[in-house]
Short mmCIF file of N, CA, C and O in Angstrom, two decimals:
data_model
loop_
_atom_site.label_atom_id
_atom_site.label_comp_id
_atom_site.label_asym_id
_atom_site.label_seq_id
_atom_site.Cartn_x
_atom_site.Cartn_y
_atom_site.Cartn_z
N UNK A 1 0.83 -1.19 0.00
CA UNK A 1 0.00 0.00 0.00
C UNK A 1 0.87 1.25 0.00
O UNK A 1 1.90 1.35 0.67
N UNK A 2 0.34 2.25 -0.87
CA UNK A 2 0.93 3.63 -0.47
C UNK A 2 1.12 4.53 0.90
O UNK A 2 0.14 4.79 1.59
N UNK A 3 2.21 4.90 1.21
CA UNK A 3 2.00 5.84 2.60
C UNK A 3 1.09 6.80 2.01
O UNK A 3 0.91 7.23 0.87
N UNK A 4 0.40 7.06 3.51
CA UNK A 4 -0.76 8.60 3.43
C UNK A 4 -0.52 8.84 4.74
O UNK A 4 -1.35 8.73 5.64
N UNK A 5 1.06 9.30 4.88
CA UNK A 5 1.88 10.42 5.60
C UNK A 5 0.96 11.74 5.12
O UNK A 5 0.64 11.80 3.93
N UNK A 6 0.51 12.85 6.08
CA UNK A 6 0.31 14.23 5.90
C UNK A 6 1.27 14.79 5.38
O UNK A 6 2.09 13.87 5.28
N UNK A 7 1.78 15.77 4.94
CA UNK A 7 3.00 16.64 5.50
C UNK A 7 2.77 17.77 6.45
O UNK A 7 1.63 18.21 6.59
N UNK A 8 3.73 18.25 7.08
CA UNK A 8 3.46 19.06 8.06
C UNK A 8 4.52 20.00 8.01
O UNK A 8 5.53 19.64 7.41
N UNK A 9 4.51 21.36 8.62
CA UNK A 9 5.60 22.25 8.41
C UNK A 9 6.40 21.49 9.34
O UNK A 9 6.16 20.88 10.38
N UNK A 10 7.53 21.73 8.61
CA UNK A 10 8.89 21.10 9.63
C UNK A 10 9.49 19.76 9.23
O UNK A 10 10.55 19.19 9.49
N UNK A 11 8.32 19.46 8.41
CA UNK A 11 9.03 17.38 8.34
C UNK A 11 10.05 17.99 7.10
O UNK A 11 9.95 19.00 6.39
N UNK A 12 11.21 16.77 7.19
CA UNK A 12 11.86 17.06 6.09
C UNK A 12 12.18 15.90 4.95
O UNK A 12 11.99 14.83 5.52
N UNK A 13 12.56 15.68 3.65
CA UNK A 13 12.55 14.40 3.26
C UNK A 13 13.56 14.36 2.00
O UNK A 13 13.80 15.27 1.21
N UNK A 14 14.08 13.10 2.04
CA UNK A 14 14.98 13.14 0.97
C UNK A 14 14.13 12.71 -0.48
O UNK A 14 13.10 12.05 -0.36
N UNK A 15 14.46 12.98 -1.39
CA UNK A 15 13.23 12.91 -2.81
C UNK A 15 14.90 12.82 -3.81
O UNK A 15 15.84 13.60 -3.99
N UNK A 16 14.52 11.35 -4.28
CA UNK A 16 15.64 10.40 -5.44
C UNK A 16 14.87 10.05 -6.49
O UNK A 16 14.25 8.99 -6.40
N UNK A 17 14.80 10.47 -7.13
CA UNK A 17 14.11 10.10 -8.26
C UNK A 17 15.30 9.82 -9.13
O UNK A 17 16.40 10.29 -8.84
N UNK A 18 15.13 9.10 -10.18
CA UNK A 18 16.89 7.91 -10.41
C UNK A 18 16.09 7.21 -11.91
O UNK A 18 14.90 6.88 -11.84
N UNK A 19 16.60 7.09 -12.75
CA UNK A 19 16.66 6.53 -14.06
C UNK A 19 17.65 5.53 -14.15
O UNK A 19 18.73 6.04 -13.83
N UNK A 20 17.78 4.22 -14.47
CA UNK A 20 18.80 3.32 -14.44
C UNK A 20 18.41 2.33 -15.98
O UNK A 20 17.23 2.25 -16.35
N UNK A 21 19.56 1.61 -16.79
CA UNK A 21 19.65 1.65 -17.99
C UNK A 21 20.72 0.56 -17.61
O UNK A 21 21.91 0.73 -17.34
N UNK A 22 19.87 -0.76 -17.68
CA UNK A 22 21.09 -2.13 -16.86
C UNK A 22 22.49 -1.89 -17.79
O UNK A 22 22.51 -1.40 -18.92
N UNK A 23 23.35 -2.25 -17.20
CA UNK A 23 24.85 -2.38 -17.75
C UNK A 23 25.46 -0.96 -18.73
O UNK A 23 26.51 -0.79 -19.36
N UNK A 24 24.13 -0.01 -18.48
CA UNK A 24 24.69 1.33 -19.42
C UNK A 24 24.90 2.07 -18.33
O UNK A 24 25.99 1.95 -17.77
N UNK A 25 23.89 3.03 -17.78
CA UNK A 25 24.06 3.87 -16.93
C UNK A 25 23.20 4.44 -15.70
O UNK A 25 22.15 3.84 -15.48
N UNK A 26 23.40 5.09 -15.22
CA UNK A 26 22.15 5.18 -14.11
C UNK A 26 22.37 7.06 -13.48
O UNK A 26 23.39 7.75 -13.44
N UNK A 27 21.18 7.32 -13.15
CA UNK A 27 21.35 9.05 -12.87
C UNK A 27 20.19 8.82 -11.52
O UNK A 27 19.31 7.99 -11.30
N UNK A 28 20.55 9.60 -11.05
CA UNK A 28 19.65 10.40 -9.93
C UNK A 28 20.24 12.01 -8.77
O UNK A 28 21.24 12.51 -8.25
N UNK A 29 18.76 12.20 -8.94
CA UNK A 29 18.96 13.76 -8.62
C UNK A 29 18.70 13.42 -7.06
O UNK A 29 18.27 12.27 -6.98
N UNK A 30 18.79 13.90 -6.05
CA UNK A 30 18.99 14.25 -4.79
C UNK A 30 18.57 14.87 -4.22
O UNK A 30 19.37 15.61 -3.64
N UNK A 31 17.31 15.05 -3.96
CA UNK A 31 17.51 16.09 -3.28
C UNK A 31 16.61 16.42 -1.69
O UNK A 31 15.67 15.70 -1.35
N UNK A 32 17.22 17.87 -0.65
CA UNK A 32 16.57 16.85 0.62
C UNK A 32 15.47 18.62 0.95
O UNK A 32 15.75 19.82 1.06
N UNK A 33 14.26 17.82 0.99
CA UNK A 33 13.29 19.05 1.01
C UNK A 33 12.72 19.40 2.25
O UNK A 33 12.97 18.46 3.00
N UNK A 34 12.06 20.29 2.87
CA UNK A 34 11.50 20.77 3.63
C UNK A 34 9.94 21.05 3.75
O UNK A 34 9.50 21.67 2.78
N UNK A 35 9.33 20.84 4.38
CA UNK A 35 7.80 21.64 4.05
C UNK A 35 7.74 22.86 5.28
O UNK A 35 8.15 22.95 6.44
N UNK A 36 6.79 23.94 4.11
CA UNK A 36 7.29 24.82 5.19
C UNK A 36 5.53 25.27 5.27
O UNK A 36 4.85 24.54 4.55
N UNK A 37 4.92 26.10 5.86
CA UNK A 37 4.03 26.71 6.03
C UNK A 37 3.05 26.96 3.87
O UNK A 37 1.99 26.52 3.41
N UNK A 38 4.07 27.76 3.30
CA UNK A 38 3.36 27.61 1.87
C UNK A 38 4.16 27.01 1.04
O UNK A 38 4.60 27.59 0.05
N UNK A 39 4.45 25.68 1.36
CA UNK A 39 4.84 24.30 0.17
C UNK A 39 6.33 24.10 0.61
O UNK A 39 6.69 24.32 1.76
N UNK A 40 7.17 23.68 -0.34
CA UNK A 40 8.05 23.04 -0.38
C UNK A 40 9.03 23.50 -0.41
O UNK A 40 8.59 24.48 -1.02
N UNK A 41 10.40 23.81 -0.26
CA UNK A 41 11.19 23.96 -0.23
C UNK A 41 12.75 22.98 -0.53
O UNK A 41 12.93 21.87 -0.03
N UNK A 42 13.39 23.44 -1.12
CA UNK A 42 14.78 22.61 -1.26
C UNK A 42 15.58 22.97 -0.74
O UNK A 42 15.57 24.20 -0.80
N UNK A 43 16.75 22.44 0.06
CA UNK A 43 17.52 23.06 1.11
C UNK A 43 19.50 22.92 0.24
O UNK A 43 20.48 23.58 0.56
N UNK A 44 19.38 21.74 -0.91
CA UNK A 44 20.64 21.75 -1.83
C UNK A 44 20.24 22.37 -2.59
O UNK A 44 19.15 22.53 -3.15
N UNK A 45 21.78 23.03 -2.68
CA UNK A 45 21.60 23.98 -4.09
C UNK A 45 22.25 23.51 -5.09
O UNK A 45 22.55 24.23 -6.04
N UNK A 46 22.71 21.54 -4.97
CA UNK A 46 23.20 21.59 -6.40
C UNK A 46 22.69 21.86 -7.62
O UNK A 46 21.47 22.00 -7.67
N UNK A 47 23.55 21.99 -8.98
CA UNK A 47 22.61 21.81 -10.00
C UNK A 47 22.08 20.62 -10.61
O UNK A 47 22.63 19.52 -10.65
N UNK A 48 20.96 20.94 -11.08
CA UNK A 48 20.28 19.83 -11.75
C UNK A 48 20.67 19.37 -13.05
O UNK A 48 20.16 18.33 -13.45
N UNK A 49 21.61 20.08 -13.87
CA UNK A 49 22.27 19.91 -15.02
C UNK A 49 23.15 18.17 -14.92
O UNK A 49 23.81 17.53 -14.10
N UNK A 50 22.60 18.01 -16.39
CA UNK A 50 23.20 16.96 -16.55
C UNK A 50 25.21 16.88 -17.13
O UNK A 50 25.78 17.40 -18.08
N UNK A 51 25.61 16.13 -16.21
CA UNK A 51 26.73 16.47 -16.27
C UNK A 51 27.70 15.41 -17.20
O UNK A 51 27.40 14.26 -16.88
N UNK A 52 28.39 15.42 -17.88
CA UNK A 52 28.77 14.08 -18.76
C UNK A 52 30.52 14.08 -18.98
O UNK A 52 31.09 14.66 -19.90
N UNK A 53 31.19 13.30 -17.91
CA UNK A 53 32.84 12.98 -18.40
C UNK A 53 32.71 12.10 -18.75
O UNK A 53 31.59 11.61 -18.90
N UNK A 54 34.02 11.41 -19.11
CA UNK A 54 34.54 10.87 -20.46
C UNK A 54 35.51 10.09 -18.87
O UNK A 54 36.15 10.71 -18.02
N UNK A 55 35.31 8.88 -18.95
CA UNK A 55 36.06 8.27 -18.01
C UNK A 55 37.55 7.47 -18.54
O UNK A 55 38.27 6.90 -17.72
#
């Protein structure tokens, strides 16, 4: 079953959302949020840009 957690000001949560591509590659963004009084908040400021070296 799905959680039916409320949110509440103050809770905080990590949110991975992740694409994976067996034996090719795999990505996920990170990131750790807040709820505040009017919605959501993100507390990293990395970027969301996709980043691509050459290994």
């Amino acid at each position: 079953s799905e959680d039916q957690t409320v949110f509440e000001p103050g809770m905080t949560v990590s949110v991975q959302p992740a694409i994976y591509l067996p034996g090719l590659y795999g990505a996920r963004i990170e990131d750790v949020v807040v709820c505040t009084d009017i919605g959501a908040r993100r507390l990293n400021q990395s970027t969301r840009l996709l980043i691509v070296t050459d290994r």
